[in-house]
mmCIF file of N, CA and C in Angstrom:
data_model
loop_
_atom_site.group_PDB
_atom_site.id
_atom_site.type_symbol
_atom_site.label_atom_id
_atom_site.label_comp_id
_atom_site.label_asym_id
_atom_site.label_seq_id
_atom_site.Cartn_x
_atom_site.Cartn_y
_atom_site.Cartn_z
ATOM 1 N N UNK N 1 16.024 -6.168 -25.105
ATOM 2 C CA UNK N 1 15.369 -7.224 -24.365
ATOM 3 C C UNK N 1 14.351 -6.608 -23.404
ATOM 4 N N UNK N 2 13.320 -6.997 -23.298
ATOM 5 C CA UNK N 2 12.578 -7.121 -22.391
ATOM 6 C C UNK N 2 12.363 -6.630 -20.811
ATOM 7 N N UNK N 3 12.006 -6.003 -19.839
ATOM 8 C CA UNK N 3 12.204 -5.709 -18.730
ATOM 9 C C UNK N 3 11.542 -6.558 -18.078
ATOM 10 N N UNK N 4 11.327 -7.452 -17.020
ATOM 11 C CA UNK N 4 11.063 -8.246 -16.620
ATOM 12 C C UNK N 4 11.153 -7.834 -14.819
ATOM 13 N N UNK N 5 10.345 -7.661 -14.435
ATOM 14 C CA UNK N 5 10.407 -7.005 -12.628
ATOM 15 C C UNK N 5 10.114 -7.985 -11.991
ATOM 16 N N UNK N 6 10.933 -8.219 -11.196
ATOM 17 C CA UNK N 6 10.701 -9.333 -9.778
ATOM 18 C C UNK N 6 10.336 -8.219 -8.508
ATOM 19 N N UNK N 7 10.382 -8.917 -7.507
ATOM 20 C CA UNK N 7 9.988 -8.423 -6.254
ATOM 21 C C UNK N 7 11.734 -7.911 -5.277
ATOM 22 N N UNK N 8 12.291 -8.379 -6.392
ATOM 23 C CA UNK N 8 13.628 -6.885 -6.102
ATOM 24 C C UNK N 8 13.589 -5.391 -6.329
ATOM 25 N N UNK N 9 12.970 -5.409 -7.089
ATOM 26 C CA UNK N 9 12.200 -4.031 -8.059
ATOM 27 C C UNK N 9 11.944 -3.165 -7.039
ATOM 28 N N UNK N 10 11.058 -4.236 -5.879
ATOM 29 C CA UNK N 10 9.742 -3.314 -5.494
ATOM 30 C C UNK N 10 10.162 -2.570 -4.458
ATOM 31 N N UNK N 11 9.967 -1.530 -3.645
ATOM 32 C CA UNK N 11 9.975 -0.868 -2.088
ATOM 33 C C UNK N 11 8.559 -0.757 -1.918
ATOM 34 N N UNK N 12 8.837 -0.378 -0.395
ATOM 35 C CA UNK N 12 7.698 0.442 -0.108
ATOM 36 C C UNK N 12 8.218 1.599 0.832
ATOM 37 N N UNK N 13 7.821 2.610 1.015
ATOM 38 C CA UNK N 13 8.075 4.254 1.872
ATOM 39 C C UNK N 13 6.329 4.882 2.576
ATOM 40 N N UNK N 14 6.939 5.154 3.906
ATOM 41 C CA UNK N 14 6.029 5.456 4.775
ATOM 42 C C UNK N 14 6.753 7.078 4.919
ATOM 43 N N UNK N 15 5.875 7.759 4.472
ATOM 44 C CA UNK N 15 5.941 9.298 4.778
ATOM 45 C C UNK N 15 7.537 9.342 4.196
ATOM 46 N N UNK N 16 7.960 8.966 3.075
ATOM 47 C CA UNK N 16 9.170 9.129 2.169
ATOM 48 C C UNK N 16 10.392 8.439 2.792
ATOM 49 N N UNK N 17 9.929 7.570 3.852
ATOM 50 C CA UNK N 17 11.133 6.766 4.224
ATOM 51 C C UNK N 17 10.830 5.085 3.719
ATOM 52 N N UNK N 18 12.431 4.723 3.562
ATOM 53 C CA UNK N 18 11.902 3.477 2.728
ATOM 54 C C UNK N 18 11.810 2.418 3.677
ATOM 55 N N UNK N 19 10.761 1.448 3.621
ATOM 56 C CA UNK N 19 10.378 0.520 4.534
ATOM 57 C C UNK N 19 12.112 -0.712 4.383
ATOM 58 N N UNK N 20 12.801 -0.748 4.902
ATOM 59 C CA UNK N 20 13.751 -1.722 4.678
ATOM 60 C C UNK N 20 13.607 -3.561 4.598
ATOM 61 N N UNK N 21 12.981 -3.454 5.269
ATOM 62 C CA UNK N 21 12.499 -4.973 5.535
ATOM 63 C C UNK N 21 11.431 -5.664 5.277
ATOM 64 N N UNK N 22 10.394 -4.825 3.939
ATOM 65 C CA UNK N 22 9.351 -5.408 2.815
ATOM 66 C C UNK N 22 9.348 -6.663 2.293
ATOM 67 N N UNK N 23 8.928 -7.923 2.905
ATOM 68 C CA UNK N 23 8.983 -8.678 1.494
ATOM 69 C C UNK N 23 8.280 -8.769 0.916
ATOM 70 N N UNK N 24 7.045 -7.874 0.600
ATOM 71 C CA UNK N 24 6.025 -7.980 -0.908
ATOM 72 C C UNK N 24 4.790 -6.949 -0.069
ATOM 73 N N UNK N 25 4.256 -6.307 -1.206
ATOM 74 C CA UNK N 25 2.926 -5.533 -1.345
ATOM 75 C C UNK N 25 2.032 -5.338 -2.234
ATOM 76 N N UNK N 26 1.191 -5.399 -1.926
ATOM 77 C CA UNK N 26 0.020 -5.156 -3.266
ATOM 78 C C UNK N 26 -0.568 -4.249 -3.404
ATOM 79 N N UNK N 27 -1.368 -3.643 -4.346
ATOM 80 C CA UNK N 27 -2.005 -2.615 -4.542
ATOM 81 C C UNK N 27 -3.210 -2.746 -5.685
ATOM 82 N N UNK N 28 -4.601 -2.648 -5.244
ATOM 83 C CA UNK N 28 -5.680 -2.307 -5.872
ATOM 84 C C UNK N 28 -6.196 -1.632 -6.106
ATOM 85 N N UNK N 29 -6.381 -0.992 -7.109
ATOM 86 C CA UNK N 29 -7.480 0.486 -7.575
ATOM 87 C C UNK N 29 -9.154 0.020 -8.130
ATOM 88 N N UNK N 30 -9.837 0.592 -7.779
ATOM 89 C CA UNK N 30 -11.179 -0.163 -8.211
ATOM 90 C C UNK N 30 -11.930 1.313 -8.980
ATOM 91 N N UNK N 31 -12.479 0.756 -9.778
ATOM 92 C CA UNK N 31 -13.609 2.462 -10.248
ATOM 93 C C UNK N 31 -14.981 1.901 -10.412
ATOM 94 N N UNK N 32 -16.362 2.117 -9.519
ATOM 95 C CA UNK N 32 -17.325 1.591 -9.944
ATOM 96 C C UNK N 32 -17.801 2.378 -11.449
ATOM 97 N N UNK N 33 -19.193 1.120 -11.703
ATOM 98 C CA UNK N 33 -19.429 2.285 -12.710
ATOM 99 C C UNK N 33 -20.944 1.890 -12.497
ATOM 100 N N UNK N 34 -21.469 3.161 -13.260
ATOM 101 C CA UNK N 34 -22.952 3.623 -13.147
ATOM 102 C C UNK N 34 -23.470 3.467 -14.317
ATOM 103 N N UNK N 35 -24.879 2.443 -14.678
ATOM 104 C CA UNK N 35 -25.057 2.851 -15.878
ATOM 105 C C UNK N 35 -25.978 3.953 -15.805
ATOM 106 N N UNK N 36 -25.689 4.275 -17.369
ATOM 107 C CA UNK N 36 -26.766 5.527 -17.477
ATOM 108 C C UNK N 36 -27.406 5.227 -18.971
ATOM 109 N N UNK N 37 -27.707 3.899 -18.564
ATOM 110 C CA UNK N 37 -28.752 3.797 -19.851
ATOM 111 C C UNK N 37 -29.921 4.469 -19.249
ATOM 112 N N UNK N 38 -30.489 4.962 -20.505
ATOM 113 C CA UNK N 38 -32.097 5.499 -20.411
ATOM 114 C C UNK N 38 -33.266 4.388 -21.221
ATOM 115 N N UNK N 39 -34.085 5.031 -21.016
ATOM 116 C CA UNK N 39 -35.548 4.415 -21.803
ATOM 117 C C UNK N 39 -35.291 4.207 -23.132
ATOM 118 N N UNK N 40 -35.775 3.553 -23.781
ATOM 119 C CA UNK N 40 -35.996 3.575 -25.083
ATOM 120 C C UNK N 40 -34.577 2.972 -26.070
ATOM 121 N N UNK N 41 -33.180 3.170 -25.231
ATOM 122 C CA UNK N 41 -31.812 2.887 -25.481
ATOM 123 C C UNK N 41 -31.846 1.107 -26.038
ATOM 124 N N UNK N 42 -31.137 0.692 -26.853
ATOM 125 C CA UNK N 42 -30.784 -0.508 -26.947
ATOM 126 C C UNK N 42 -29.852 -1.246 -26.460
ATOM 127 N N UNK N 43 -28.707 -0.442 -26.361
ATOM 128 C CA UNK N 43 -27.528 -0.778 -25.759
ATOM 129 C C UNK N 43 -27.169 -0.188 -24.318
ATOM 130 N N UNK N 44 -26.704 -1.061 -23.721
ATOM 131 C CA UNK N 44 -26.089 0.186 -22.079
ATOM 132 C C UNK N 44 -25.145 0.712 -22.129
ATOM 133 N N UNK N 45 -25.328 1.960 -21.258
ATOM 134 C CA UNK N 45 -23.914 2.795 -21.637
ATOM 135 C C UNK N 45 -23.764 2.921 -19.950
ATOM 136 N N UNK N 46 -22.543 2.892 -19.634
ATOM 137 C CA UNK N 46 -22.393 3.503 -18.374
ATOM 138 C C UNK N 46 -21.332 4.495 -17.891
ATOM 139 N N UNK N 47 -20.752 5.338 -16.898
ATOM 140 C CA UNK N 47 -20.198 6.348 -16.702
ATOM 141 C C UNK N 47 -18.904 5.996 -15.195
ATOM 142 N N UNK N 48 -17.847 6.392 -14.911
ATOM 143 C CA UNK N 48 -17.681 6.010 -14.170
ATOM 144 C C UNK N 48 -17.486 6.720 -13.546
ATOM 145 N N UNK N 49 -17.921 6.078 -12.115
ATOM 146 C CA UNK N 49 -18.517 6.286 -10.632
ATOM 147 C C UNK N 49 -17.015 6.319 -9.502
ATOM 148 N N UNK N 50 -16.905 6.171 -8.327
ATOM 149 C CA UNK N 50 -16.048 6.672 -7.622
ATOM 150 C C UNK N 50 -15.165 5.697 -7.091
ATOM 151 N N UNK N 51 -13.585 6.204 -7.260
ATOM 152 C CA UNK N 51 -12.517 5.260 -7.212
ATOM 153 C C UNK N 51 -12.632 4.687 -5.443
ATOM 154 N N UNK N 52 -11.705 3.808 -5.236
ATOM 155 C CA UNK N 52 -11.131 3.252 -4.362
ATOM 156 C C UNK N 52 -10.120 2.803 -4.682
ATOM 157 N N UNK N 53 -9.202 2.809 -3.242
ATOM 158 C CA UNK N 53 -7.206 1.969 -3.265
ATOM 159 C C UNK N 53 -7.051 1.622 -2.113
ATOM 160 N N UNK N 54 -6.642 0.289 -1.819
ATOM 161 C CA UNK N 54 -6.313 -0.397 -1.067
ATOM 162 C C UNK N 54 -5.007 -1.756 -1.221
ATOM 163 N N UNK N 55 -4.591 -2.106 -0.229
ATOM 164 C CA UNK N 55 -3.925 -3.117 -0.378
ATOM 165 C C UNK N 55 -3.064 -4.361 1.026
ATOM 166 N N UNK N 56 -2.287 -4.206 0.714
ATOM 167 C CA UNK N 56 -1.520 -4.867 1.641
ATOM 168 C C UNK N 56 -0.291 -4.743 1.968
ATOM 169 N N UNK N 57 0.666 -5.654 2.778
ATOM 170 C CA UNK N 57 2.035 -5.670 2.559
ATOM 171 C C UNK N 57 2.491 -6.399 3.980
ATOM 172 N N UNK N 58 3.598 -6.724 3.577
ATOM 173 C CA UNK N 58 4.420 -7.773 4.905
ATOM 174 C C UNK N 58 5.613 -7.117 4.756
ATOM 175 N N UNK N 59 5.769 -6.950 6.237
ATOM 176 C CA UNK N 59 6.802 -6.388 6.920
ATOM 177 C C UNK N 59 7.978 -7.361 7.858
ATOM 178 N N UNK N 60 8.660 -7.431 7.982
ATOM 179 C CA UNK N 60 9.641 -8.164 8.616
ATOM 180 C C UNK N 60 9.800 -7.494 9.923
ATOM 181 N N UNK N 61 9.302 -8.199 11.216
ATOM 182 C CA UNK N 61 9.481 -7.512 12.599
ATOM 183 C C UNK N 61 10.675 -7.770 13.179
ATOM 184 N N UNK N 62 11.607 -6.416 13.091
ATOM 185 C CA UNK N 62 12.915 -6.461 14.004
ATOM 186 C C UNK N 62 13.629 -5.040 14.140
ATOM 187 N N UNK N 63 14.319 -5.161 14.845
ATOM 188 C CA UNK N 63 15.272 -3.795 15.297
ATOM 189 C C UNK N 63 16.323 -3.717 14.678
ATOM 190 N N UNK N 64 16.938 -2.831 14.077
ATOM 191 C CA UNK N 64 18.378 -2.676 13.869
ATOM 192 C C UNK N 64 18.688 -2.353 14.456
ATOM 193 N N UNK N 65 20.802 -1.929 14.430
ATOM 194 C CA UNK N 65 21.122 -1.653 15.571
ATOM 195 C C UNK N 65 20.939 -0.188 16.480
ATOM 196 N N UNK N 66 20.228 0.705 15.964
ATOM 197 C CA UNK N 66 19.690 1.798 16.343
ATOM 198 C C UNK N 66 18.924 2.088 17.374
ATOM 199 N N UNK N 67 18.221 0.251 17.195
ATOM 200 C CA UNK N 67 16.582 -0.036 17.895
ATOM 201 C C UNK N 67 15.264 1.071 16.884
ATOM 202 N N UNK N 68 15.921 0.912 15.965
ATOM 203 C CA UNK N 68 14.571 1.297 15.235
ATOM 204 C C UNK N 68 13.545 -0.078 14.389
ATOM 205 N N UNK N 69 12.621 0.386 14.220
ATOM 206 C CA UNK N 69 11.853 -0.653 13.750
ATOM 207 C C UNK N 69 10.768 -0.186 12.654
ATOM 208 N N UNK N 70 11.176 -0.933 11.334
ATOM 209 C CA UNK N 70 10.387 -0.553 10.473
ATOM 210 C C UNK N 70 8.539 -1.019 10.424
ATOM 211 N N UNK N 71 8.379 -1.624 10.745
ATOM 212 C CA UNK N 71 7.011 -2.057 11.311
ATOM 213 C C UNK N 71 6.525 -1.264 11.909
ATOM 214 N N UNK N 72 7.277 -0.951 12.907
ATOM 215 C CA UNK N 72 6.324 0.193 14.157
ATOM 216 C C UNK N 72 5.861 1.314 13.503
ATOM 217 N N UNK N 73 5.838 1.607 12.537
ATOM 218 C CA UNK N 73 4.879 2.918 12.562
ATOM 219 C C UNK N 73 3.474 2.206 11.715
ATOM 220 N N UNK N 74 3.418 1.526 10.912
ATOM 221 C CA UNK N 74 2.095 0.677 10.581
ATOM 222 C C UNK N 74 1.500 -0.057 12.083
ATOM 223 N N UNK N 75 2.133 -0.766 12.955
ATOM 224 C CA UNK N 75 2.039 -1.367 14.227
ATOM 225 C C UNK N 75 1.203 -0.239 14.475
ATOM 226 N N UNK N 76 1.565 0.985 15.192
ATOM 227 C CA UNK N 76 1.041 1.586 16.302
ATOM 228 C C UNK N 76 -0.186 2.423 15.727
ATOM 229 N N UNK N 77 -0.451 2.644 14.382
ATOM 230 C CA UNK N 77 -1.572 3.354 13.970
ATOM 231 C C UNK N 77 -2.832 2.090 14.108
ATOM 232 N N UNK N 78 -2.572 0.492 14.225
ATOM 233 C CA UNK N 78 -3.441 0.074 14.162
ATOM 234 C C UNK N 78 -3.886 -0.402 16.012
ATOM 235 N N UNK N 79 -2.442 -0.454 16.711
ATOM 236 C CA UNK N 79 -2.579 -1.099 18.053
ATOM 237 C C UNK N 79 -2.841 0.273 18.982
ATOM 238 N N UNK N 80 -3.148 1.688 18.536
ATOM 239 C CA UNK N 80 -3.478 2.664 19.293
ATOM 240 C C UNK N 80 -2.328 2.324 20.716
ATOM 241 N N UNK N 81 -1.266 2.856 19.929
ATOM 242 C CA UNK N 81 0.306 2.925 21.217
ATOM 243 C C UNK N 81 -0.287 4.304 21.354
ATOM 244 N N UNK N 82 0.153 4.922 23.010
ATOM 245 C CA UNK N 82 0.007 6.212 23.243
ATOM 246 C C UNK N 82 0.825 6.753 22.898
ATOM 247 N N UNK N 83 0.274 8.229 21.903
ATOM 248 C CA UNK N 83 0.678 9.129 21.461
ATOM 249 C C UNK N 83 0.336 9.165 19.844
ATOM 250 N N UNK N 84 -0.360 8.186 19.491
ATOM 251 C CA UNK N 84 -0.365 7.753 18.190
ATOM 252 C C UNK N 84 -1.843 7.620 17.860
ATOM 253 N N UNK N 85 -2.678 8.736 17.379
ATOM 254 C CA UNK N 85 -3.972 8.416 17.369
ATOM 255 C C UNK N 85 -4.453 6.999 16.093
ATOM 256 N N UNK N 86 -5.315 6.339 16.470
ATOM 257 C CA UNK N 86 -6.167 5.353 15.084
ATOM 258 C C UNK N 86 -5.774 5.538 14.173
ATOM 259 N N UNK N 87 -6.740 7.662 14.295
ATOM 260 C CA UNK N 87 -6.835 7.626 12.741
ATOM 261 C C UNK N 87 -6.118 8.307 12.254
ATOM 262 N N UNK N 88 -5.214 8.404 12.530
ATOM 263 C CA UNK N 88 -3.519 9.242 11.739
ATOM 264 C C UNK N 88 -3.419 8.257 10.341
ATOM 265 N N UNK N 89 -3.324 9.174 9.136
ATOM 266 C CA UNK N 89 -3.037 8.632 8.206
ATOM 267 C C UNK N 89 -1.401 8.444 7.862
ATOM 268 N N UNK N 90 -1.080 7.576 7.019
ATOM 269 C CA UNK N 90 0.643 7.737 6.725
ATOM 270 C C UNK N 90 0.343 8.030 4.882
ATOM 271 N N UNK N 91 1.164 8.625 4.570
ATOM 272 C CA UNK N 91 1.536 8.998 3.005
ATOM 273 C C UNK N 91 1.984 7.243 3.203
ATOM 274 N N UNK N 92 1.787 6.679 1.781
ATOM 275 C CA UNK N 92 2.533 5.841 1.161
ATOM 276 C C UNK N 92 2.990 6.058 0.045
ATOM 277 N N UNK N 93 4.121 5.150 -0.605
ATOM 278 C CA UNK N 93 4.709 5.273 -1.729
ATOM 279 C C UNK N 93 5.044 3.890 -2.343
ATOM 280 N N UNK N 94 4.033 2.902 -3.372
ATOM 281 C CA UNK N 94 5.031 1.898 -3.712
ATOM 282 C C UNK N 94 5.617 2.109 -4.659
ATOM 283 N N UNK N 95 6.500 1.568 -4.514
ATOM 284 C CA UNK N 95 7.431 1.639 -6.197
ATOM 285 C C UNK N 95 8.344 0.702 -6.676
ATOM 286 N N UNK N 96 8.623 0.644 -7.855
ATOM 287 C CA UNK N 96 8.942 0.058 -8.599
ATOM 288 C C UNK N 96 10.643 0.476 -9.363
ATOM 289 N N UNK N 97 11.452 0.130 -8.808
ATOM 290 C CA UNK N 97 12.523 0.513 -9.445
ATOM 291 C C UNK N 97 13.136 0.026 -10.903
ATOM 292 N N UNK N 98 13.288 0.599 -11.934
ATOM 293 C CA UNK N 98 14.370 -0.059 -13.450
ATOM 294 C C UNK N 98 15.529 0.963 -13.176
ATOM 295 N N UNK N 99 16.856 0.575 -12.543
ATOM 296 C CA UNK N 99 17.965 1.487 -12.618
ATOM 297 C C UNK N 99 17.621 2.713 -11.828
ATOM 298 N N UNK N 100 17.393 3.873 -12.711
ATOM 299 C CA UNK N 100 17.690 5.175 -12.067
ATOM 300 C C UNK N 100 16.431 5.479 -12.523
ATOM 301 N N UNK N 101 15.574 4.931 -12.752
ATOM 302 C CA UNK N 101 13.825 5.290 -13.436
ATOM 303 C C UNK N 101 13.034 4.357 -11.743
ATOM 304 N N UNK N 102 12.279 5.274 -11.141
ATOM 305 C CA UNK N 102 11.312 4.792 -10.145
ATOM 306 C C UNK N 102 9.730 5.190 -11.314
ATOM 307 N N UNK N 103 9.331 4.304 -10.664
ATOM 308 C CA UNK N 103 7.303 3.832 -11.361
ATOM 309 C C UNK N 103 6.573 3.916 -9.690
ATOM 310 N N UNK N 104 6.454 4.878 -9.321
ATOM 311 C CA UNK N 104 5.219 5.292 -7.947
ATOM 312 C C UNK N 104 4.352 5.523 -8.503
ATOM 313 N N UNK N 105 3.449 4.670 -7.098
ATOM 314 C CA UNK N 105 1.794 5.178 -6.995
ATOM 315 C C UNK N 105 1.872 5.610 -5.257
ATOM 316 N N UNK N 106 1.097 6.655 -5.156
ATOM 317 C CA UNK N 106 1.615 7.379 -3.610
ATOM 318 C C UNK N 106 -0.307 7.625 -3.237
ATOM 319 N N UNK N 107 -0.345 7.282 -2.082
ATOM 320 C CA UNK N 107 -1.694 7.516 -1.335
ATOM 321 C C UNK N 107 -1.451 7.871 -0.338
ATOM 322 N N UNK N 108 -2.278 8.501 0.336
ATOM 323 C CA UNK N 108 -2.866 9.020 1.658
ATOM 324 C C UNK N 108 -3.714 7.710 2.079
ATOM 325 N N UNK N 109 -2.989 7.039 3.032
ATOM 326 C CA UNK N 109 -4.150 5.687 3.680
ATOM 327 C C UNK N 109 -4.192 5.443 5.307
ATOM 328 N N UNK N 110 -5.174 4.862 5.484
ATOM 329 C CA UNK N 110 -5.033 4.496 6.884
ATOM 330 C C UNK N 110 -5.028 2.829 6.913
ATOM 331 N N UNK N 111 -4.246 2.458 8.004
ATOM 332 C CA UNK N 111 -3.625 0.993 8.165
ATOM 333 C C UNK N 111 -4.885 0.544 8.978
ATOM 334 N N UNK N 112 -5.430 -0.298 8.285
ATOM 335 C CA UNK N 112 -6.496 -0.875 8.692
ATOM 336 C C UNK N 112 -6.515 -2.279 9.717
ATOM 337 N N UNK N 113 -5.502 -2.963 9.418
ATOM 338 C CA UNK N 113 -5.284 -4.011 10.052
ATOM 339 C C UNK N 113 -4.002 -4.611 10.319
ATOM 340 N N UNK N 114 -3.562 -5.195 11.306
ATOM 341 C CA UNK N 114 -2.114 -5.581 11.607
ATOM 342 C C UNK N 114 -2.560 -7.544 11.998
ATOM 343 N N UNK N 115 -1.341 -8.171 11.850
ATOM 344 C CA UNK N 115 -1.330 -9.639 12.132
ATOM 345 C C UNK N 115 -0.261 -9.684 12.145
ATOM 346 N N UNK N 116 0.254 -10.692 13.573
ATOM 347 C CA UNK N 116 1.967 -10.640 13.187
ATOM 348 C C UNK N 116 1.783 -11.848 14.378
ATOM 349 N N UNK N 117 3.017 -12.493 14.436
ATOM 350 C CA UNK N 117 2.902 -13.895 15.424
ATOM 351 C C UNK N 117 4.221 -14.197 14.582
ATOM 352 N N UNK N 118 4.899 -15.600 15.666
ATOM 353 C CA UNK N 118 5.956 -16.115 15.750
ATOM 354 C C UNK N 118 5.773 -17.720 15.476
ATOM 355 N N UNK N 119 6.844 -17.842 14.905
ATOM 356 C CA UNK N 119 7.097 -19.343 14.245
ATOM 357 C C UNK N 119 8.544 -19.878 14.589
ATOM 358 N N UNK N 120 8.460 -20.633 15.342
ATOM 359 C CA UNK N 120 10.101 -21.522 15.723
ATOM 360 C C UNK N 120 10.547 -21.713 14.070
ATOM 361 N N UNK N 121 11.900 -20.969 13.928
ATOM 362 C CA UNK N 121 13.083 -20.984 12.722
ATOM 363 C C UNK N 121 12.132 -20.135 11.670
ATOM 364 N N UNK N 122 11.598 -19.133 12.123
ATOM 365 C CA UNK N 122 11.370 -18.144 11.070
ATOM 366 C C UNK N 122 11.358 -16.625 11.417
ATOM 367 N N UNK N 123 11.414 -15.607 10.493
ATOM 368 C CA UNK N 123 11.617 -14.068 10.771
ATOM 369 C C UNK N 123 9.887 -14.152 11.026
ATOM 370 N N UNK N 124 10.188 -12.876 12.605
ATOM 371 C CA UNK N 124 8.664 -13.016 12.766
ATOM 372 C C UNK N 124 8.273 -11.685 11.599
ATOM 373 N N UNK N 125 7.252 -11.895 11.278
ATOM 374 C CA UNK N 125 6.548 -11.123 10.384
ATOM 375 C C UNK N 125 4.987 -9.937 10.462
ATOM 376 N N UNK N 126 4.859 -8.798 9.995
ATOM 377 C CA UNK N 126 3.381 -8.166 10.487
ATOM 378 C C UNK N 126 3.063 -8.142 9.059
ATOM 379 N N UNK N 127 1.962 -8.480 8.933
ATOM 380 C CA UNK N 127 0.962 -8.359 7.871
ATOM 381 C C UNK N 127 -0.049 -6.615 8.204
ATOM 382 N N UNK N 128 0.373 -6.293 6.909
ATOM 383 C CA UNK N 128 -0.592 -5.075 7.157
ATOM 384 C C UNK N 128 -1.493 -4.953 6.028
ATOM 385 N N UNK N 129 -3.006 -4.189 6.117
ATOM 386 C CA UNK N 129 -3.474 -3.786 5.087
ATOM 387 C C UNK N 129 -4.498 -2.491 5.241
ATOM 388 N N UNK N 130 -4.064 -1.927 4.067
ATOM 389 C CA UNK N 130 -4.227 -0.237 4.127
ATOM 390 C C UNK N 130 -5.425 -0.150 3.417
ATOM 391 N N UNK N 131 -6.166 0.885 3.579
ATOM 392 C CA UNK N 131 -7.222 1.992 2.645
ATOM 393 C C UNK N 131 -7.183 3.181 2.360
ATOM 394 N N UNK N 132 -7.297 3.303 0.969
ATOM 395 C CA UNK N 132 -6.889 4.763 0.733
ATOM 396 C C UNK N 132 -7.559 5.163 1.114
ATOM 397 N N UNK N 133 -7.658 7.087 1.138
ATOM 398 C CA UNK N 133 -8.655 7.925 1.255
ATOM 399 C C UNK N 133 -8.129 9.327 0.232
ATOM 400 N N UNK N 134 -8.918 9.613 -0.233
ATOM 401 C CA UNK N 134 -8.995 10.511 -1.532
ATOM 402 C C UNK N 134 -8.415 9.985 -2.659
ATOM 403 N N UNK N 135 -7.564 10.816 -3.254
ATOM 404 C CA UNK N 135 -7.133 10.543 -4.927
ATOM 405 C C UNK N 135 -5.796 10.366 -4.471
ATOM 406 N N UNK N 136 -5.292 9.711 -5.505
ATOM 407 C CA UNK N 136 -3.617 9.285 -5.517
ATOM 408 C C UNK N 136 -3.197 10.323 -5.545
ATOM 409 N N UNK N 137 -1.824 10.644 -4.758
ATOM 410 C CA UNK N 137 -1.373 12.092 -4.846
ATOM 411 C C UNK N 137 0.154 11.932 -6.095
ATOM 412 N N UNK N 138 0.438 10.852 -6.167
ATOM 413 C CA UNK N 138 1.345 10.908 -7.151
ATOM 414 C C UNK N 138 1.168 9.359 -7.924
ATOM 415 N N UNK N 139 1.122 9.472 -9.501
ATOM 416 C CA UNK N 139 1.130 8.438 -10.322
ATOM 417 C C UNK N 139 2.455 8.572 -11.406
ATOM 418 N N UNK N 140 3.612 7.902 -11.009
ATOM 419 C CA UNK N 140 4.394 7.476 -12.232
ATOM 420 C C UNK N 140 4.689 6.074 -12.764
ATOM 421 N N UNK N 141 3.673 5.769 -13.866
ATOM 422 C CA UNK N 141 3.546 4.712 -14.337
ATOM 423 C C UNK N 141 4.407 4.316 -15.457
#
């Protein structure tokens, strides 16, 4: 039968720790492309030009009983907490679990944006969204 992945599947890991309180992320890869038709050509041909990765993800804002908080390290790279420069990048890792088989895509990104706010009878929530920078450092597809 079939494998079929829901959003149980999925994690996400900040510098190889797993985000606990994810409820969903996305991920885009883009490759432009260049043509390189010439003169005289009938058809276009083109070549491709330079990647980009970006995405998103929602985080669930709260403490366990530790007082740790999985949010806060996406939080403070974008709200410049002291001690925590802008542009500090975090390794990411999403993945995809079947059993004892993980499917990662791992980047080097910086957290570009944070949104988070409160709703009477709901988990408050931070919206984050990342940009890669360089090449994926790990692909298991």
């Amino acid at each position: 039968m079939a494998k079929i992945y829901t959003g149980r599947d999925g994690s996400l890991l900040f510098a190889g720790t797993t985000q606990a309180k994810v409820t969903s992320w996305s991920f885009q890869a883009d490759v432009e492309v260049l043509e390189t038709t010439t003169l005289g050509e009938s058809q276009r041909s083109y070549a491709p030009g330079v990647q980009e990765f970006n995405g998103s993800a929602t985080l669930l804002y709260y403490k366990d009983d530790a007082g740790r908080n999985d949010a806060a390290t996406a939080l403070k790279r974008v709200l410049r907490v002291a001690g925590v420069s802008s542009s500090d990048t975090v390794t990411m890792r999403l993945r995809l679990v079947d059993g004892n088989t993980n499917s990662d895509v791992q980047l080097t990104a910086y957290i570009t944006s944070v949104s988070f706010g409160a709703s009477v009878g709901e988990v408050i929530s931070a919206q984050i969204s990342f940009q890669g920078t360089g090449a994926l450092t790990a692909v298991t597809i």
